mmCIF file of C-alpha atoms and ligand atoms in Angstrom:
data_model
loop_
_atom_site.group_PDB
_atom_site.id
_atom_site.type_symbol
_atom_site.label_atom_id
_atom_site.label_comp_id
_atom_site.label_asym_id
_atom_site.label_seq_id
_atom_site.Cartn_x
_atom_site.Cartn_y
_atom_site.Cartn_z
ATOM 1 C CA MET A 1083 -31.695 -9.684 -30.221
ATOM 2 C CA ALA A 1084 -29.020 -6.383 -29.887
ATOM 3 C CA GLU A 1085 -25.053 -7.993 -28.344
ATOM 4 C CA SER A 1086 -24.557 -7.262 -24.850
ATOM 5 C CA ALA A 1087 -22.642 -4.707 -24.767
ATOM 6 C CA PRO A 1088 -18.752 -5.529 -24.074
ATOM 7 C CA ARG A 1089 -18.053 -5.349 -20.631
ATOM 8 C CA PRO A 1090 -14.866 -2.241 -18.700
ATOM 9 C CA LYS A 1091 -11.657 -4.137 -19.341
ATOM 10 C CA LEU A 1092 -9.764 -4.445 -15.652
ATOM 11 C CA ALA A 1093 -5.758 -5.050 -15.410
ATOM 12 C CA VAL A 1094 -2.925 -4.911 -12.821
ATOM 13 C CA TRP A 1095 0.520 -4.275 -13.114
ATOM 14 C CA LYS A 1096 3.473 -5.323 -11.463
ATOM 15 C CA PHE A 1097 6.282 -2.551 -10.353
ATOM 16 C CA ALA A 1098 8.689 -3.806 -7.361
ATOM 17 C CA SER A 1099 6.818 -5.465 -4.981
ATOM 18 C CA CYS A 1100 5.872 -9.307 -3.194
ATOM 19 C CA ASP A 1101 3.150 -9.956 -4.936
ATOM 20 C CA GLY A 1102 1.018 -9.742 -2.385
ATOM 21 C CA CYS A 1103 -1.349 -6.496 -3.554
ATOM 22 C CA GLN A 1104 -1.959 -8.974 -6.437
ATOM 23 C CA LEU A 1105 -2.529 -12.208 -4.746
ATOM 24 C CA SER A 1106 -5.551 -10.231 -2.928
ATOM 25 C CA LEU A 1107 -7.980 -10.582 -5.559
ATOM 26 C CA LEU A 1108 -6.958 -13.558 -6.259
ATOM 27 C CA ASP A 1109 -8.026 -14.438 -3.130
ATOM 28 C CA CYS A 1110 -11.795 -12.722 -3.134
ATOM 29 C CA GLU A 1111 -12.268 -16.623 -4.253
ATOM 30 C CA ASP A 1112 -15.557 -16.064 -3.730
ATOM 31 C CA GLU A 1113 -16.431 -13.143 -5.317
ATOM 32 C CA LEU A 1114 -14.510 -13.437 -8.126
ATOM 33 C CA LEU A 1115 -16.289 -15.188 -10.648
ATOM 34 C CA ASP A 1116 -18.849 -12.605 -9.900
ATOM 35 C CA VAL A 1117 -15.831 -9.102 -10.412
ATOM 36 C CA ALA A 1118 -14.746 -11.847 -14.105
ATOM 37 C CA ALA A 1119 -18.756 -11.119 -15.380
ATOM 38 C CA GLU A 1120 -18.322 -8.026 -14.672
ATOM 39 C CA VAL A 1121 -14.970 -6.494 -15.968
ATOM 40 C CA GLU A 1122 -12.837 -8.103 -18.695
ATOM 41 C CA ILE A 1123 -10.500 -9.259 -17.534
ATOM 42 C CA ALA A 1124 -7.700 -7.951 -19.865
ATOM 43 C CA TYR A 1125 -4.154 -7.277 -18.342
ATOM 44 C CA PHE A 1126 -2.850 -10.114 -15.076
ATOM 45 C CA LEU A 1127 0.701 -11.222 -15.725
ATOM 46 C CA GLU A 1128 -0.458 -12.651 -12.424
ATOM 47 C CA ALA A 1129 -3.528 -13.967 -13.082
ATOM 48 C CA THR A 1130 -2.538 -15.508 -16.777
ATOM 49 C CA ARG A 1131 -0.873 -14.828 -19.689
ATOM 50 C CA GLY A 1132 -3.222 -14.291 -22.488
ATOM 51 C CA GLU A 1133 -2.916 -10.175 -22.641
ATOM 52 C CA ILE A 1134 -5.626 -7.792 -24.087
ATOM 53 C CA GLY A 1135 -3.885 -5.035 -25.674
ATOM 54 C CA GLY A 1136 -5.865 -1.931 -24.655
ATOM 55 C CA PRO A 1137 -6.010 0.998 -23.319
ATOM 56 C CA TYR A 1138 -7.666 0.428 -20.721
ATOM 57 C CA ASP A 1139 -10.881 2.099 -17.990
ATOM 58 C CA LEU A 1140 -9.310 0.637 -14.798
ATOM 59 C CA SER A 1141 -6.027 -0.523 -14.369
ATOM 60 C CA LEU A 1142 -4.797 -1.204 -10.464
ATOM 61 C CA VAL A 1143 -1.330 -0.995 -10.069
ATOM 62 C CA GLU A 1144 1.258 -2.206 -7.444
ATOM 63 C CA GLY A 1145 5.259 -1.561 -6.443
ATOM 64 C CA SER A 1146 6.916 0.727 -5.980
ATOM 65 C CA VAL A 1147 8.980 2.862 -8.901
ATOM 66 C CA THR A 1148 12.472 1.602 -8.262
ATOM 67 C CA THR A 1149 14.474 1.566 -11.696
ATOM 68 C CA ALA A 1150 14.677 4.262 -14.019
ATOM 69 C CA HIS A 1151 12.415 1.761 -16.753
ATOM 70 C CA ASP A 1152 9.253 2.005 -14.000
ATOM 71 C CA ALA A 1153 8.881 5.563 -14.161
ATOM 72 C CA GLU A 1154 9.253 5.840 -17.892
ATOM 73 C CA ARG A 1155 6.990 2.117 -17.965
ATOM 74 C CA ILE A 1156 4.243 3.950 -15.670
ATOM 75 C CA ARG A 1157 3.456 6.211 -17.720
ATOM 76 C CA GLN A 1158 2.406 4.348 -20.790
ATOM 77 C CA VAL A 1159 0.682 2.264 -18.054
ATOM 78 C CA ARG A 1160 -1.490 5.707 -17.449
ATOM 79 C CA ALA A 1161 -1.215 6.377 -21.004
ATOM 80 C CA ALA A 1162 -3.620 3.757 -21.396
ATOM 81 C CA SER A 1163 -5.462 3.985 -18.658
ATOM 82 C CA ARG A 1164 -8.909 5.824 -17.648
ATOM 83 C CA HIS A 1165 -8.868 5.133 -14.213
ATOM 84 C CA LEU A 1166 -5.968 4.509 -12.397
ATOM 85 C CA VAL A 1167 -5.632 3.291 -9.090
ATOM 86 C CA THR A 1168 -2.963 2.213 -6.797
ATOM 87 C CA ILE A 1169 -3.220 -0.807 -4.549
ATOM 88 C CA GLY A 1170 -0.234 -1.100 -1.477
ATOM 89 C CA ALA A 1171 2.104 0.019 0.587
ATOM 90 C CA CYS A 1172 4.602 -0.214 -2.051
ATOM 91 C CA ALA A 1173 2.569 2.139 -4.793
ATOM 92 C CA THR A 1174 1.046 4.219 -2.311
ATOM 93 C CA ALA A 1175 3.412 5.293 -0.092
ATOM 94 C CA GLY A 1176 7.594 3.500 -1.551
ATOM 95 C CA GLY A 1177 7.134 0.600 0.254
ATOM 96 C CA ILE A 1178 9.878 -1.591 2.888
ATOM 97 C CA GLN A 1179 11.779 -1.234 -0.253
ATOM 98 C CA GLY A 1180 11.568 2.937 0.238
ATOM 99 C CA LEU A 1181 13.928 2.434 3.911
ATOM 100 C CA ARG A 1182 17.165 3.087 -0.016
ATOM 101 C CA ASN A 1183 15.257 6.596 0.788
ATOM 102 C CA PHE A 1184 17.412 6.940 4.682
ATOM 103 C CA ALA A 1185 20.337 5.886 3.767
ATOM 104 C CA ASP A 1186 23.050 5.522 0.463
ATOM 105 C CA VAL A 1187 21.534 2.796 -1.855
ATOM 106 C CA ASP A 1188 25.434 2.135 -2.962
ATOM 107 C CA GLU A 1189 25.568 0.345 0.508
ATOM 108 C CA PHE A 1190 22.943 -1.854 0.249
ATOM 109 C CA VAL A 1191 23.557 -2.816 -3.238
ATOM 110 C CA SER A 1192 26.666 -4.111 -2.054
ATOM 111 C CA ALA A 1193 25.384 -6.011 0.614
ATOM 112 C CA VAL A 1194 23.258 -7.635 -1.102
ATOM 113 C CA TYR A 1195 24.532 -8.314 -4.244
ATOM 114 C CA ALA A 1196 27.269 -11.182 -5.125
ATOM 115 C CA THR A 1197 28.062 -8.730 -8.227
ATOM 116 C CA PRO A 1198 26.552 -5.125 -7.548
ATOM 117 C CA ASP A 1199 27.827 -3.696 -10.866
ATOM 118 C CA TYR A 1200 24.954 -6.384 -12.195
ATOM 119 C CA ILE A 1201 22.333 -3.373 -11.178
ATOM 120 C CA SER A 1202 20.842 -1.045 -12.133
ATOM 121 C CA THR A 1203 18.898 1.298 -9.507
ATOM 122 C CA LEU A 1204 17.112 4.481 -9.041
ATOM 123 C CA GLU A 1205 18.551 5.807 -5.838
ATOM 124 C CA THR A 1206 15.001 6.476 -4.791
ATOM 125 C CA SER A 1207 11.200 3.866 -3.992
ATOM 126 C CA SER A 1208 8.915 5.983 -5.103
ATOM 127 C CA PRO A 1209 5.048 6.135 -5.003
ATOM 128 C CA ILE A 1210 3.401 6.494 -8.136
ATOM 129 C CA SER A 1211 1.395 9.415 -7.480
ATOM 130 C CA ALA A 1212 5.053 11.048 -7.553
ATOM 131 C CA HIS A 1213 5.322 10.172 -10.875
ATOM 132 C CA VAL A 1214 1.407 10.113 -13.116
ATOM 133 C CA PRO A 1215 -1.589 11.472 -11.444
ATOM 134 C CA VAL A 1216 -3.741 8.224 -9.441
ATOM 135 C CA ASP A 1217 -7.417 8.453 -9.212
ATOM 136 C CA PHE A 1218 -7.057 6.390 -5.448
ATOM 137 C CA GLU A 1219 -4.436 5.154 -3.409
ATOM 138 C CA LEU A 1220 -5.647 2.213 -1.658
ATOM 139 C CA GLN A 1221 -3.602 1.442 1.659
ATOM 140 C CA GLY A 1222 -2.637 -1.810 2.864
ATOM 141 C CA CYS A 1223 0.242 -3.692 2.899
ATOM 142 C CA PRO A 1224 -1.414 -6.231 2.355
ATOM 143 C CA ILE A 1225 -4.545 -4.132 1.280
ATOM 144 C CA ASN A 1226 -7.406 -5.790 2.335
ATOM 145 C CA LYS A 1227 -10.581 -7.679 -0.319
ATOM 146 C CA ARG A 1228 -13.169 -6.079 0.276
ATOM 147 C CA GLN A 1229 -11.724 -2.106 0.271
ATOM 148 C CA LEU A 1230 -10.870 -3.326 -3.407
ATOM 149 C CA LEU A 1231 -13.552 -5.374 -4.442
ATOM 150 C CA GLU A 1232 -15.534 -1.232 -2.780
ATOM 151 C CA VAL A 1233 -13.079 0.185 -4.841
ATOM 152 C CA ILE A 1234 -13.390 -2.220 -8.323
ATOM 153 C CA GLY A 1235 -17.595 -1.243 -8.135
ATOM 154 C CA ALA A 1236 -17.433 1.414 -7.219
ATOM 155 C CA PHE A 1237 -14.812 2.699 -10.274
ATOM 156 C CA LEU A 1238 -17.654 0.752 -11.719
ATOM 157 C CA ASN A 1239 -20.735 2.577 -10.909
ATOM 158 C CA ARG A 1240 -18.754 5.580 -11.278
ATOM 159 C CA ARG A 1241 -18.954 6.532 -7.506
ATOM 160 C CA LYS A 1242 -16.292 7.445 -4.468
ATOM 161 C CA PRO A 1243 -14.980 4.667 -3.164
ATOM 162 C CA ASN A 1244 -16.414 4.056 0.366
ATOM 163 C CA VAL A 1245 -13.062 2.614 2.305
ATOM 164 C CA PRO A 1246 -13.852 4.515 6.331
ATOM 165 C CA ALA A 1247 -9.904 6.868 6.205
ATOM 166 C CA HIS A 1248 -11.024 6.264 10.228
ATOM 167 C CA SER A 1249 -8.015 5.532 11.655
ATOM 168 C CA VAL A 1250 -7.223 0.930 13.618
ATOM 169 C CA CYS A 1251 -8.422 2.387 16.515
ATOM 170 C CA ILE A 1252 -12.082 2.516 15.944
ATOM 171 C CA GLU A 1253 -11.827 -1.284 14.426
ATOM 172 C CA CYS A 1254 -9.979 -2.724 18.177
ATOM 173 C CA LYS A 1255 -12.464 -0.695 19.668
ATOM 174 C CA ARG A 1256 -15.665 -2.179 18.378
ATOM 175 C CA ALA A 1257 -13.712 -5.737 18.176
ATOM 176 C CA GLY A 1258 -14.307 -5.482 21.626
ATOM 177 C CA ASN A 1259 -9.915 -5.130 22.215
ATOM 178 C CA VAL A 1260 -8.163 -4.869 25.101
ATOM 179 C CA CYS A 1261 -6.139 -1.878 24.214
ATOM 180 C CA VAL A 1262 -2.433 -3.147 24.772
ATOM 181 C CA MET A 1263 -1.221 0.695 24.607
ATOM 182 C CA VAL A 1264 -3.227 0.646 27.843
ATOM 183 C CA ALA A 1265 -3.250 -1.802 29.507
ATOM 184 C CA HIS A 1266 -0.238 -3.332 28.973
ATOM 185 C CA GLY A 1267 2.890 -0.503 28.069
ATOM 186 C CA THR A 1268 3.054 -2.017 24.274
ATOM 187 C CA PRO A 1269 3.887 0.845 21.892
ATOM 188 C CA CYS A 1270 0.135 0.966 19.381
ATOM 189 C CA LEU A 1271 0.499 3.095 16.012
ATOM 190 C CA GLY A 1272 -3.337 2.447 16.032
ATOM 191 C CA PRO A 1273 -3.691 6.217 16.715
ATOM 192 C CA VAL A 1274 -2.752 6.836 13.327
ATOM 193 C CA THR A 1275 -3.261 4.423 11.339
ATOM 194 C CA HIS A 1276 -5.486 3.789 8.281
ATOM 195 C CA ALA A 1277 -8.101 0.991 9.489
ATOM 196 C CA GLY A 1278 -8.427 -1.958 6.829
ATOM 197 C CA CYS A 1279 -6.180 -4.643 8.280
ATOM 198 C CA GLY A 1280 -9.445 -5.429 11.764
ATOM 199 C CA ALA A 1281 -6.686 -4.317 14.187
ATOM 200 C CA LEU A 1282 -5.898 -7.684 13.821
ATOM 201 C CA CYS A 1283 -2.814 -7.686 16.256
ATOM 202 C CA PRO A 1284 -3.524 -5.962 19.134
ATOM 203 C CA ALA A 1285 -6.533 -9.307 18.108
ATOM 204 C CA TYR A 1286 -3.494 -11.211 19.641
ATOM 205 C CA ASP A 1287 -1.422 -8.999 22.840
ATOM 206 C CA ARG A 1288 0.883 -7.313 19.955
ATOM 207 C CA GLY A 1289 0.767 -3.726 19.155
ATOM 208 C CA CYS A 1290 -0.025 -2.215 15.949
ATOM 209 C CA TYR A 1291 2.553 -2.292 13.564
ATOM 210 C CA GLY A 1292 1.060 0.184 11.744
ATOM 211 C CA CYS A 1293 0.978 -1.848 7.316
ATOM 212 C CA TYR A 1294 -1.783 0.614 6.059
ATOM 213 C CA GLY A 1295 0.131 3.510 6.512
ATOM 214 C CA PRO A 1296 -1.461 6.649 7.721
ATOM 215 C CA MET A 1297 -4.684 7.656 8.468
ATOM 216 C CA GLU A 1298 -7.047 10.707 7.632
ATOM 217 C CA SER A 1299 -4.510 13.624 9.421
ATOM 218 C CA PRO A 1300 -3.067 11.854 11.608
ATOM 219 C CA ASN A 1301 -1.380 12.729 15.147
ATOM 220 C CA ALA A 1302 2.083 11.370 14.823
ATOM 221 C CA ALA A 1303 3.792 13.958 17.472
ATOM 222 C CA SER A 1304 1.329 13.388 20.165
ATOM 223 C CA LEU A 1305 1.137 9.960 19.922
ATOM 224 C CA SER A 1306 5.197 9.520 20.065
ATOM 225 C CA GLY A 1307 5.023 12.521 22.496
ATOM 226 C CA TRP A 1308 2.690 9.814 24.750
ATOM 227 C CA TRP A 1309 5.062 6.834 23.881
ATOM 228 C CA ARG A 1310 8.059 9.295 25.058
ATOM 229 C CA GLU A 1311 6.537 9.427 28.554
ATOM 230 C CA ARG A 1312 4.275 7.350 29.812
ATOM 231 C CA LEU A 1313 6.298 4.535 27.931
ATOM 232 C CA ASP A 1314 9.456 5.218 28.020
ATOM 233 C CA ALA A 1315 10.595 5.119 24.201
ATOM 234 C CA SER A 1316 13.798 6.290 23.261
ATOM 235 C CA GLU A 1317 14.286 8.165 19.925
ATOM 236 C CA ARG A 1318 15.578 4.667 17.689
ATOM 237 C CA ASP A 1319 11.782 3.122 19.329
ATOM 238 C CA VAL A 1320 10.008 5.843 17.349
ATOM 239 C CA VAL A 1321 12.651 5.236 14.321
ATOM 240 C CA ARG A 1322 11.762 2.003 14.315
ATOM 241 C CA ALA A 1323 8.483 2.115 14.350
ATOM 242 C CA PHE A 1324 7.557 4.922 11.941
ATOM 243 C CA ARG A 1325 10.475 3.190 9.558
ATOM 244 C CA THR A 1326 8.050 0.121 8.175
ATOM 245 C CA PHE A 1327 6.123 -0.488 4.882
ATOM 246 C CA ASN A 1328 5.045 2.972 4.438
ATOM 247 C CA ALA A 1329 7.873 4.680 6.028
ATOM 248 C CA ASN A 1330 7.766 7.443 3.233
ATOM 249 C CA ALA A 1331 4.666 8.056 3.791
ATOM 250 C CA GLU A 1332 4.685 11.413 4.668
ATOM 251 C CA PRO A 1333 3.455 12.036 8.029
ATOM 252 C CA PHE A 1334 4.993 8.518 8.908
ATOM 253 C CA ARG A 1335 8.344 9.434 6.791
ATOM 254 C CA ALA A 1336 8.041 13.749 9.116
ATOM 255 C CA GLU A 1337 7.684 11.418 12.404
ATOM 256 C CA SER A 1338 10.534 9.301 12.433
ATOM 257 C CA GLU A 1339 12.930 12.521 10.391
ATOM 258 C CA ALA A 1340 11.872 14.216 13.665
ATOM 259 C CA HIS A 1341 13.093 11.863 16.080
ATOM 260 C CA ASP A 1342 16.256 9.970 13.953
ATOM 261 C CA GLU A 1343 19.788 12.115 15.443
HETATM 262 S S1 SF4 B 843 2.011 -3.833 -0.660
HETATM 263 FE FE1 SF4 B 843 3.209 -5.172 0.474
HETATM 264 S S2 SF4 B 843 2.404 -6.777 0.917
HETATM 265 FE FE2 SF4 B 843 1.756 -5.395 -0.920
HETATM 266 S S3 SF4 B 843 2.560 -5.808 -2.419
HETATM 267 FE FE3 SF4 B 843 4.129 -4.137 -1.446
HETATM 268 S S4 SF4 B 843 5.404 -5.530 -0.153
HETATM 269 FE FE4 SF4 B 843 4.228 -6.500 -1.047
HETATM 270 S S1 SF4 B 844 -4.484 -1.463 20.945
HETATM 271 FE FE1 SF4 B 844 -3.634 -0.068 19.425
HETATM 272 S S2 SF4 B 844 -4.851 0.110 18.328
HETATM 273 FE FE2 SF4 B 844 -6.028 -0.798 20.268
HETATM 274 S S3 SF4 B 844 -7.380 0.643 21.142
HETATM 275 FE FE3 SF4 B 844 -5.143 0.218 22.182
HETATM 276 S S4 SF4 B 844 -4.168 2.102 20.322
HETATM 277 FE FE4 SF4 B 844 -5.762 1.291 19.496
#
C-alpha cells in the first residue's frame, strides 16, 4: 500500500503581542481537528511544548519587532518558512505598542518599570514587513478566525486568500444596523476600516474603533473633515481616534500626524 504524502508543516510564532491572535486559531474549536488533519502543527508553543524542526511550509507570525533580538529572530523564521503570513495588528502595523513611535520610548519605560535599567528595547515597534518579505497580511485586533481559516486553506491549496478588503460600513449595512454617525452623531471609523469584525461596535450603538486597520484605499482625510465639520470633533479627537491599535498603519499614521499640533 502506498504511503500517504507528508502533511505540510505549520508553525505559529510570537513576537511582541498579547497572544490574542494565536488564540484565534485555538478558538476554531469546531474546525481545529480538521486543520490538524491537513497540516502537521510543528511549532505552536501556545498550544504545545512539542517542537518539530523546520523548514516549515506555512508560518503564521503574531506580534511586532520591538527588540534587537526580535529583528534577528524574524530573519531566521523567514529563512525557515516557505510562506510567511502575519496575523493581527501587532504583526501587520506595529500594534498598540507602536504608540512609542510618536513619543520618547525612554519616558514610557521610566513610567512603567520600577527598574528601567533592566529593559532593553528598540525606540520603535515595527511591523514584520519592515524586516522581511511577507506573503500575506491578515489584519485585525484580534484577527477573525473565519478569515484565518480561509488564509490557511488558501495557502494549502496554493491560491490567493479570499479576504474582502472593503470597509466595515459594508458589513454594517448588511447587518441592518442604524448608522451611529448619521443617527447619533457618534464618530465612527467604519468608513476607513477593513472589514472582519462584522461591525460589532456599531451593532451596540458605538462607533468603530478601527481594530481591523485601514481598508483598501481609505479616504481618512475626508472622514476627519466630516467629523470636524459636522460632529464638532477637535484636532485632538481625530488624533486619538486614529492612534490606537493600528496607529502605525500608513493611512492612519498620516492622518493622525496631519492633526497633531
Ligand atoms: S493584534 Fe491585538 S489581539 Fe492580536 S496579538 Fe496584537 S494586541 Fe493581541
Ligand atoms: S455606523 Fe459606522 S460602520 Fe456603520 S454605516 Fe455608520 S459609519 Fe459605517
